[in-house]
Amino acid sequence: MSEDKPLRHDILTLMDSFIEQIQQMRRILIGVSVSAIVLAPLALALSLYLILHPSFFAVLEIENEFGLILSVLLGAVIVISGIWFFTGIRQYRSMSAWKNRYKEYSQQKEEMDKKIASQFNLDQE
């Protein structure tokens, strides 16, 4: 039985460490999400400006291969930026939900630690 208590403590410490690592990754993912939310509309706006510019079609007519490649690339930028934007929003919402669940977990853990410490007259660190 005496080996069971340290093992249980080690598992709980390991879980806390794992959750803290996830919390740090969440911060990075929020940064990626915010960059997608900011940069994707910028790429969309620039692409749409080029496509809607009056001389764009003139360039397409004058430059056969270049015009075709430019059209394909701008189309790809628009599609990828749209996907990137919506993925960024979705990821940001997901990370916000994780933040709320993590906060709730931390509060419950603190309450449980205090309750156990007071029940068994243990010193809290």
Coordinates of N, CA, C and O in Angstrom, one line a residue:
M1 N 0.8 -1.2 0.0 CA 0.0 0.0 0.0 C 0.8 1.3 0.0 O 0.5 2.3 -0.5
S2 N 2.0 1.2 0.6 CA 2.9 2.4 0.7 C 3.4 2.8 -0.7 O 3.6 4.0 -0.9
E3 N 3.6 1.9 -1.6 CA 4.0 2.2 -2.9 C 2.9 2.9 -3.7 O 3.1 3.6 -4.7
D4 N 1.6 2.6 -3.4 CA 0.5 3.1 -4.1 C 0.4 4.7 -4.0 O 0.1 5.3 -4.9
K5 N 0.7 5.2 -2.8 CA 0.6 6.7 -2.6 C 1.6 7.5 -3.4 O 1.2 8.4 -4.1
P6 N 2.9 7.1 -3.4 CA 3.8 7.8 -4.3 C 3.4 7.7 -5.8 O 3.6 8.7 -6.5
L7 N 3.0 6.5 -6.2 CA 2.6 6.3 -7.6 C 1.5 7.2 -7.9 O 1.5 7.9 -9.0
R8 N 0.5 7.3 -7.1 CA -0.7 8.2 -7.3 C -0.3 9.6 -7.4 O -0.7 10.4 -8.2
H9 N 0.6 10.0 -6.5 CA 1.2 11.4 -6.5 C 1.9 11.7 -7.8 O 1.8 12.7 -8.4
D10 N 2.7 10.7 -8.3 CA 3.5 10.9 -9.5 C 2.5 11.0 -10.7 O 2.8 11.8 -11.6
I11 N 1.5 10.2 -10.7 CA 0.5 10.3 -11.8 C -0.2 11.6 -11.9 O -0.3 12.2 -12.9
L12 N -0.6 12.1 -10.7 CA -1.2 13.4 -10.6 C -0.3 14.5 -11.1 O -0.7 15.4 -11.8
T13 N 1.0 14.4 -10.6 CA 2.0 15.4 -11.0 C 2.2 15.4 -12.5 O 2.3 16.4 -13.2
L14 N 2.3 14.2 -13.1 CA 2.5 14.0 -14.5 C 1.3 14.6 -15.3 O 1.5 15.3 -16.3
M15 N 0.1 14.3 -14.8 CA -1.1 14.9 -15.4 C -1.1 16.4 -15.4 O -1.4 17.1 -16.4
D16 N -0.8 17.0 -14.2 CA -0.7 18.4 -14.1 C 0.3 19.0 -15.1 O 0.1 20.0 -15.7
S17 N 1.5 18.3 -15.2 CA 2.5 18.8 -16.1 C 2.0 18.7 -17.6 O 2.3 19.6 -18.4
F18 N 1.3 17.6 -17.9 CA 0.8 17.5 -19.2 C -0.2 18.6 -19.6 O -0.2 19.2 -20.6
I19 N -1.1 18.8 -18.6 CA -2.1 19.9 -18.8 C -1.5 21.2 -19.0 O -1.9 22.1 -19.8
E20 N -0.4 21.5 -18.2 CA 0.3 22.8 -18.3 C 1.0 22.9 -19.7 O 1.0 24.0 -20.3
Q21 N 1.5 21.8 -20.2 CA 2.1 21.8 -21.6 C 1.0 22.1 -22.6 O 1.3 22.9 -23.6
I22 N -0.1 21.5 -22.5 CA -1.2 21.8 -23.4 C -1.6 23.3 -23.3 O -1.9 23.9 -24.3
Q23 N -1.6 23.8 -22.1 CA -1.9 25.3 -21.9 C -0.9 26.1 -22.7 O -1.3 27.1 -23.3
Q24 N 0.3 25.8 -22.6 CA 1.4 26.5 -23.4 C 1.1 26.4 -24.9 O 1.3 27.4 -25.6
M25 N 0.8 25.2 -25.3 CA 0.5 25.0 -26.8 C -0.7 25.8 -27.2 O -0.8 26.3 -28.3
R26 N -1.7 26.0 -26.3 CA -2.9 26.8 -26.6 C -2.5 28.2 -26.9 O -3.1 28.8 -27.8
R27 N -1.6 28.7 -26.1 CA -1.1 30.1 -26.4 C -0.5 30.3 -27.8 O -0.8 31.2 -28.5
I28 N 0.2 29.3 -28.2 CA 0.8 29.3 -29.5 C -0.3 29.2 -30.6 O -0.3 30.0 -31.6
L29 N -1.2 28.3 -30.4 CA -2.3 28.2 -31.3 C -3.2 29.4 -31.4 O -3.7 29.7 -32.5
I30 N -3.3 30.1 -30.3 CA -4.1 31.4 -30.4 C -3.4 32.4 -31.2 O -4.0 33.1 -32.0
G31 N -2.0 32.4 -31.1 CA -1.2 33.3 -32.0 C -1.4 33.0 -33.4 O -1.5 33.9 -34.3
V32 N -1.4 31.7 -33.7 CA -1.6 31.2 -35.1 C -3.0 31.6 -35.6 O -3.2 32.1 -36.7
S33 N -4.0 31.4 -34.7 CA -5.4 31.8 -35.1 C -5.5 33.2 -35.4 O -6.2 33.7 -36.3
V34 N -5.0 34.1 -34.5 CA -5.1 35.5 -34.7 C -4.4 35.9 -36.0 O -4.9 36.8 -36.7
S35 N -3.2 35.3 -36.3 CA -2.5 35.7 -37.5 C -3.4 35.3 -38.7 O -3.4 36.0 -39.7
A36 N -4.1 34.2 -38.6 CA -4.9 33.8 -39.7 C -6.1 34.7 -39.9 O -6.5 35.1 -41.0
I37 N -6.6 35.2 -38.7 CA -7.8 36.1 -38.8 C -7.4 37.5 -39.3 O -8.2 38.2 -40.0
V38 N -6.1 37.8 -39.1 CA -5.6 39.1 -39.6 C -5.1 39.0 -41.0 O -5.4 39.9 -41.9
L39 N -4.3 38.1 -41.3 CA -3.6 38.0 -42.6 C -4.4 37.5 -43.7 O -4.3 37.9 -44.9
A40 N -5.3 36.5 -43.5 CA -6.2 36.0 -44.5 C -7.0 37.1 -45.2 O -7.1 37.1 -46.4
P41 N -7.7 37.9 -44.4 CA -8.5 39.0 -45.1 C -7.6 39.9 -45.8 O -8.1 40.5 -46.9
L42 N -6.4 40.2 -45.4 CA -5.5 41.0 -46.1 C -5.2 40.4 -47.4 O -5.2 41.1 -48.5
A43 N -4.9 39.1 -47.5 CA -4.6 38.5 -48.7 C -5.8 38.4 -49.6 O -5.7 38.6 -50.9
L44 N -7.0 38.2 -49.1 CA -8.2 38.3 -49.8 C -8.4 39.6 -50.4 O -8.8 39.8 -51.6
A45 N -8.3 40.7 -49.6 CA -8.5 42.0 -50.1 C -7.5 42.4 -51.2 O -7.9 43.0 -52.3
L46 N -6.3 42.0 -51.1 CA -5.3 42.3 -52.1 C -5.6 41.6 -53.4 O -5.5 42.1 -54.5
S47 N -6.0 40.3 -53.3 CA -6.3 39.5 -54.5 C -7.6 40.1 -55.2 O -7.6 40.2 -56.4
L48 N -8.6 40.4 -54.4 CA -9.8 41.0 -55.0 C -9.5 42.3 -55.6 O -10.1 42.7 -56.7
Y49 N -8.7 43.1 -55.0 CA -8.3 44.4 -55.6 C -7.6 44.2 -57.0 O -8.0 44.9 -57.9
L50 N -6.7 43.3 -57.0 CA -6.0 43.0 -58.3 C -7.0 42.5 -59.4 O -7.0 42.9 -60.5
I51 N -7.9 41.6 -59.0 CA -8.9 41.1 -59.9 C -9.8 42.1 -60.4 O -10.2 42.2 -61.6
L52 N -10.3 43.0 -59.5 CA -11.3 44.0 -59.9 C -10.6 45.3 -60.5 O -11.4 46.1 -61.0
H53 N -9.3 45.3 -60.5 CA -8.7 46.5 -61.1 C -8.9 46.5 -62.6 O -8.9 45.5 -63.3
P54 N -9.2 47.7 -63.2 CA -9.5 47.8 -64.6 C -8.4 47.2 -65.5 O -8.7 46.6 -66.6
S55 N -7.2 47.4 -65.2 CA -6.1 46.9 -66.1 C -5.8 45.4 -65.9 O -5.0 44.9 -66.6
F56 N -6.4 44.8 -65.0 CA -6.2 43.3 -64.8 C -6.5 42.5 -66.0 O -5.8 41.7 -66.5
F57 N -7.7 42.8 -66.6 CA -8.1 42.0 -67.8 C -7.3 42.4 -69.0 O -7.0 41.5 -69.8
A58 N -6.8 43.6 -69.0 CA -5.9 44.0 -70.1 C -4.6 43.2 -70.0 O -4.0 42.7 -71.0
V59 N -4.0 43.0 -68.8 CA -2.8 42.2 -68.6 C -3.1 40.7 -69.0 O -2.3 40.1 -69.6
L60 N -4.3 40.2 -68.7 CA -4.7 38.9 -69.0 C -4.7 38.7 -70.6 O -4.3 37.6 -71.1
E61 N -5.2 39.7 -71.3 CA -5.3 39.6 -72.7 C -3.9 39.7 -73.4 O -3.6 39.0 -74.3
I62 N -3.1 40.6 -72.9 CA -1.8 40.9 -73.5 C -0.8 39.7 -73.2 O -0.1 39.2 -74.1
E63 N -0.8 39.3 -72.0 CA 0.2 38.2 -71.6 C -0.6 36.9 -71.4 O -1.2 36.7 -70.4
N64 N -0.5 36.1 -72.5 CA -1.2 34.8 -72.5 C -0.8 33.9 -71.3 O -1.7 33.6 -70.5
E65 N 0.4 33.4 -71.3 CA 0.8 32.4 -70.3 C 0.8 33.1 -68.9 O 0.4 32.5 -67.9
F66 N 1.4 34.3 -68.8 CA 1.5 35.0 -67.5 C 0.1 35.3 -67.0 O -0.2 35.1 -65.8
G67 N -0.8 35.7 -67.9 CA -2.2 36.0 -67.5 C -2.9 34.8 -66.9 O -3.6 34.8 -65.9
L68 N -2.7 33.6 -67.6 CA -3.3 32.4 -67.1 C -2.7 32.0 -65.7 O -3.5 31.7 -64.8
I69 N -1.4 32.0 -65.6 CA -0.8 31.7 -64.4 C -1.2 32.6 -63.3 O -1.5 32.2 -62.1
L70 N -1.2 33.9 -63.6 CA -1.7 34.9 -62.6 C -3.1 34.7 -62.1 O -3.4 34.7 -60.9
S71 N -4.0 34.3 -63.1 CA -5.4 34.0 -62.7 C -5.5 32.8 -61.8 O -6.2 32.8 -60.8
V72 N -4.7 31.8 -62.1 CA -4.7 30.6 -61.3 C -4.2 30.8 -59.9 O -4.8 30.4 -58.9
L73 N -3.1 31.6 -59.8 CA -2.5 31.9 -58.5 C -3.4 32.8 -57.7 O -3.5 32.5 -56.5
L74 N -4.0 33.8 -58.3 CA -4.9 34.6 -57.5 C -6.2 33.8 -57.0 O -6.6 34.0 -55.9
G75 N -6.6 32.9 -57.9 CA -7.7 32.0 -57.5 C -7.3 31.2 -56.3 O -8.1 31.0 -55.4
A76 N -6.1 30.6 -56.4 CA -5.6 29.8 -55.3 C -5.5 30.6 -54.0 O -5.8 30.1 -52.9
V77 N -4.9 31.8 -54.1 CA -4.8 32.7 -53.0 C -6.1 33.0 -52.3 O -6.3 32.9 -51.1
I78 N -7.1 33.2 -53.1 CA -8.5 33.5 -52.6 C -9.1 32.3 -51.9 O -9.6 32.4 -50.8
V79 N -9.0 31.1 -52.5 CA -9.5 29.9 -51.9 C -8.7 29.6 -50.6 O -9.4 29.3 -49.5
I80 N -7.4 29.6 -50.7 CA -6.6 29.2 -49.5 C -6.8 30.2 -48.4 O -6.9 29.9 -47.2
S81 N -6.9 31.5 -48.7 CA -7.1 32.5 -47.7 C -8.5 32.4 -47.0 O -8.6 32.6 -45.8
G82 N -9.5 32.1 -47.8 CA -10.8 31.8 -47.2 C -10.8 30.7 -46.3 O -11.4 30.8 -45.2
I83 N -10.2 29.6 -46.7 CA -10.1 28.4 -45.8 C -9.3 28.8 -44.5 O -9.7 28.4 -43.4
W84 N -8.2 29.5 -44.7 CA -7.3 29.9 -43.6 C -8.1 30.7 -42.6 O -8.0 30.6 -41.4
F85 N -8.9 31.7 -43.2 CA -9.6 32.6 -42.3 C -10.7 31.8 -41.5 O -10.7 32.0 -40.3
F86 N -11.4 31.0 -42.1 CA -12.5 30.2 -41.4 C -11.9 29.2 -40.4 O -12.4 29.0 -39.3
T87 N -10.7 28.6 -40.8 CA -10.0 27.7 -39.9 C -9.5 28.5 -38.6 O -9.6 28.0 -37.5
G88 N -9.0 29.7 -38.9 CA -8.5 30.6 -37.8 C -9.6 30.9 -36.8 O -9.4 30.9 -35.6
I89 N -10.8 31.3 -37.3 CA -11.9 31.6 -36.5 C -12.3 30.4 -35.7 O -12.5 30.4 -34.5
R90 N -12.4 29.2 -36.3 CA -12.8 28.0 -35.7 C -11.8 27.6 -34.6 O -12.2 27.2 -33.5
Q91 N -10.5 27.7 -34.9 CA -9.5 27.4 -33.9 C -9.5 28.3 -32.7 O -9.3 27.9 -31.6
Y92 N -9.7 29.6 -33.0 CA -9.8 30.6 -31.9 C -10.9 30.3 -31.0 O -10.8 30.4 -29.8
R93 N -12.1 30.0 -31.5 CA -13.2 29.6 -30.7 C -12.9 28.3 -29.9 O -13.3 28.3 -28.7
S94 N -12.3 27.4 -30.5 CA -11.9 26.1 -29.8 C -11.0 26.4 -28.6 O -11.1 25.9 -27.5
M95 N -10.0 27.3 -28.9 CA -9.0 27.6 -27.8 C -9.7 28.4 -26.7 O -9.3 28.3 -25.6
S96 N -10.6 29.3 -27.1 CA -11.4 30.0 -26.0 C -12.2 29.1 -25.1 O -12.2 29.2 -23.9
A97 N -12.8 28.1 -25.7 CA -13.5 27.1 -25.0 C -12.5 26.3 -24.1 O -12.9 26.0 -22.9
W98 N -11.4 25.9 -24.6 CA -10.4 25.2 -23.8 C -10.0 26.1 -22.6 O -9.8 25.6 -21.5
K99 N -9.8 27.4 -22.8 CA -9.4 28.3 -21.7 C -10.4 28.3 -20.6 O -10.1 28.2 -19.4
N100 N -11.7 28.3 -20.9 CA -12.8 28.2 -19.9 C -12.7 26.9 -19.2 O -12.9 26.9 -18.0
R101 N -12.5 25.8 -19.9 CA -12.5 24.5 -19.2 C -11.3 24.4 -18.4 O -11.3 23.8 -17.3
Y102 N -10.1 24.9 -18.8 CA -8.9 24.9 -18.0 C -9.1 25.7 -16.7 O -8.6 25.3 -15.7
K103 N -9.7 26.9 -16.8 CA -9.9 27.7 -15.7 C -10.8 27.0 -14.7 O -10.5 27.0 -13.5
E104 N -11.8 26.3 -15.2 CA -12.7 25.5 -14.3 C -12.0 24.4 -13.6 O -12.1 24.1 -12.4
Y105 N -11.1 23.7 -14.4 CA -10.3 22.6 -13.9 C -9.4 23.1 -12.8 O -9.3 22.5 -11.7
S106 N -8.8 24.3 -13.0 CA -7.8 24.8 -12.0 C -8.5 25.2 -10.7 O -8.0 24.9 -9.6
Q107 N -9.7 25.8 -10.8 CA -10.5 26.1 -9.6 C -10.9 24.9 -8.9 O -10.8 24.9 -7.6
Q108 N -11.4 23.9 -9.6 CA -11.8 22.7 -8.9 C -10.6 22.0 -8.2 O -10.8 21.4 -7.1
K109 N -9.5 22.0 -8.9 CA -8.3 21.3 -8.4 C -7.9 22.0 -7.1 O -7.5 21.4 -6.1
E110 N -7.9 23.4 -7.1 CA -7.5 24.2 -5.9 C -8.4 23.9 -4.8 O -8.0 23.7 -3.6
E111 N -9.7 23.8 -5.1 CA -10.7 23.5 -4.0 C -10.5 22.1 -3.4 O -10.6 22.0 -2.2
M112 N -10.2 21.2 -4.3 CA -10.0 19.8 -3.8 C -8.7 19.7 -3.0 O -8.7 19.1 -1.9
D113 N -7.7 20.4 -3.4 CA -6.4 20.4 -2.7 C -6.7 21.1 -1.3 O -6.2 20.5 -0.3
K114 N -7.4 22.2 -1.2 CA -7.7 22.8 0.1 C -8.5 21.9 1.0 O -8.3 21.8 2.2
K115 N -9.5 21.3 0.4 CA -10.4 20.4 1.1 C -9.6 19.2 1.7 O -9.7 18.9 2.9
I116 N -8.8 18.6 0.9 CA -8.0 17.4 1.3 C -7.0 17.9 2.4 O -6.8 17.2 3.4
A117 N -6.3 19.1 2.2 CA -5.3 19.6 3.1 C -6.0 19.9 4.5 O -5.4 19.5 5.5
S118 N -7.2 20.5 4.5 CA -7.8 20.8 5.7 C -8.4 19.5 6.4 O -8.4 19.4 7.6
Q119 N -8.8 18.5 5.6 CA -9.4 17.3 6.2 C -8.3 16.5 6.9 O -8.5 15.9 7.9
F120 N -7.1 16.5 6.3 CA -6.0 15.7 6.9 C -4.9 16.5 7.6 O -3.8 16.0 7.9
N121 N -5.2 17.8 7.8 CA -4.3 18.7 8.5 C -2.9 18.7 7.8 O -1.9 18.6 8.5
L122 N -2.9 18.9 6.5 CA -1.7 19.0 5.8 C -1.3 20.4 5.5 O -2.1 21.3 5.3
D123 N 0.0 20.6 5.4 CA 0.5 22.0 5.0 C 0.3 22.1 3.5 O 0.7 21.2 2.7
Q124 N -0.2 23.2 3.0 CA -0.3 23.5 1.6 C 0.9 24.2 1.2 O 1.4 25.1 1.9
E125 N 1.4 23.8 0.0 CA 2.6 24.4 -0.6 C 2.3 25.7 -1.2 O 1.4 26.0 -1.8

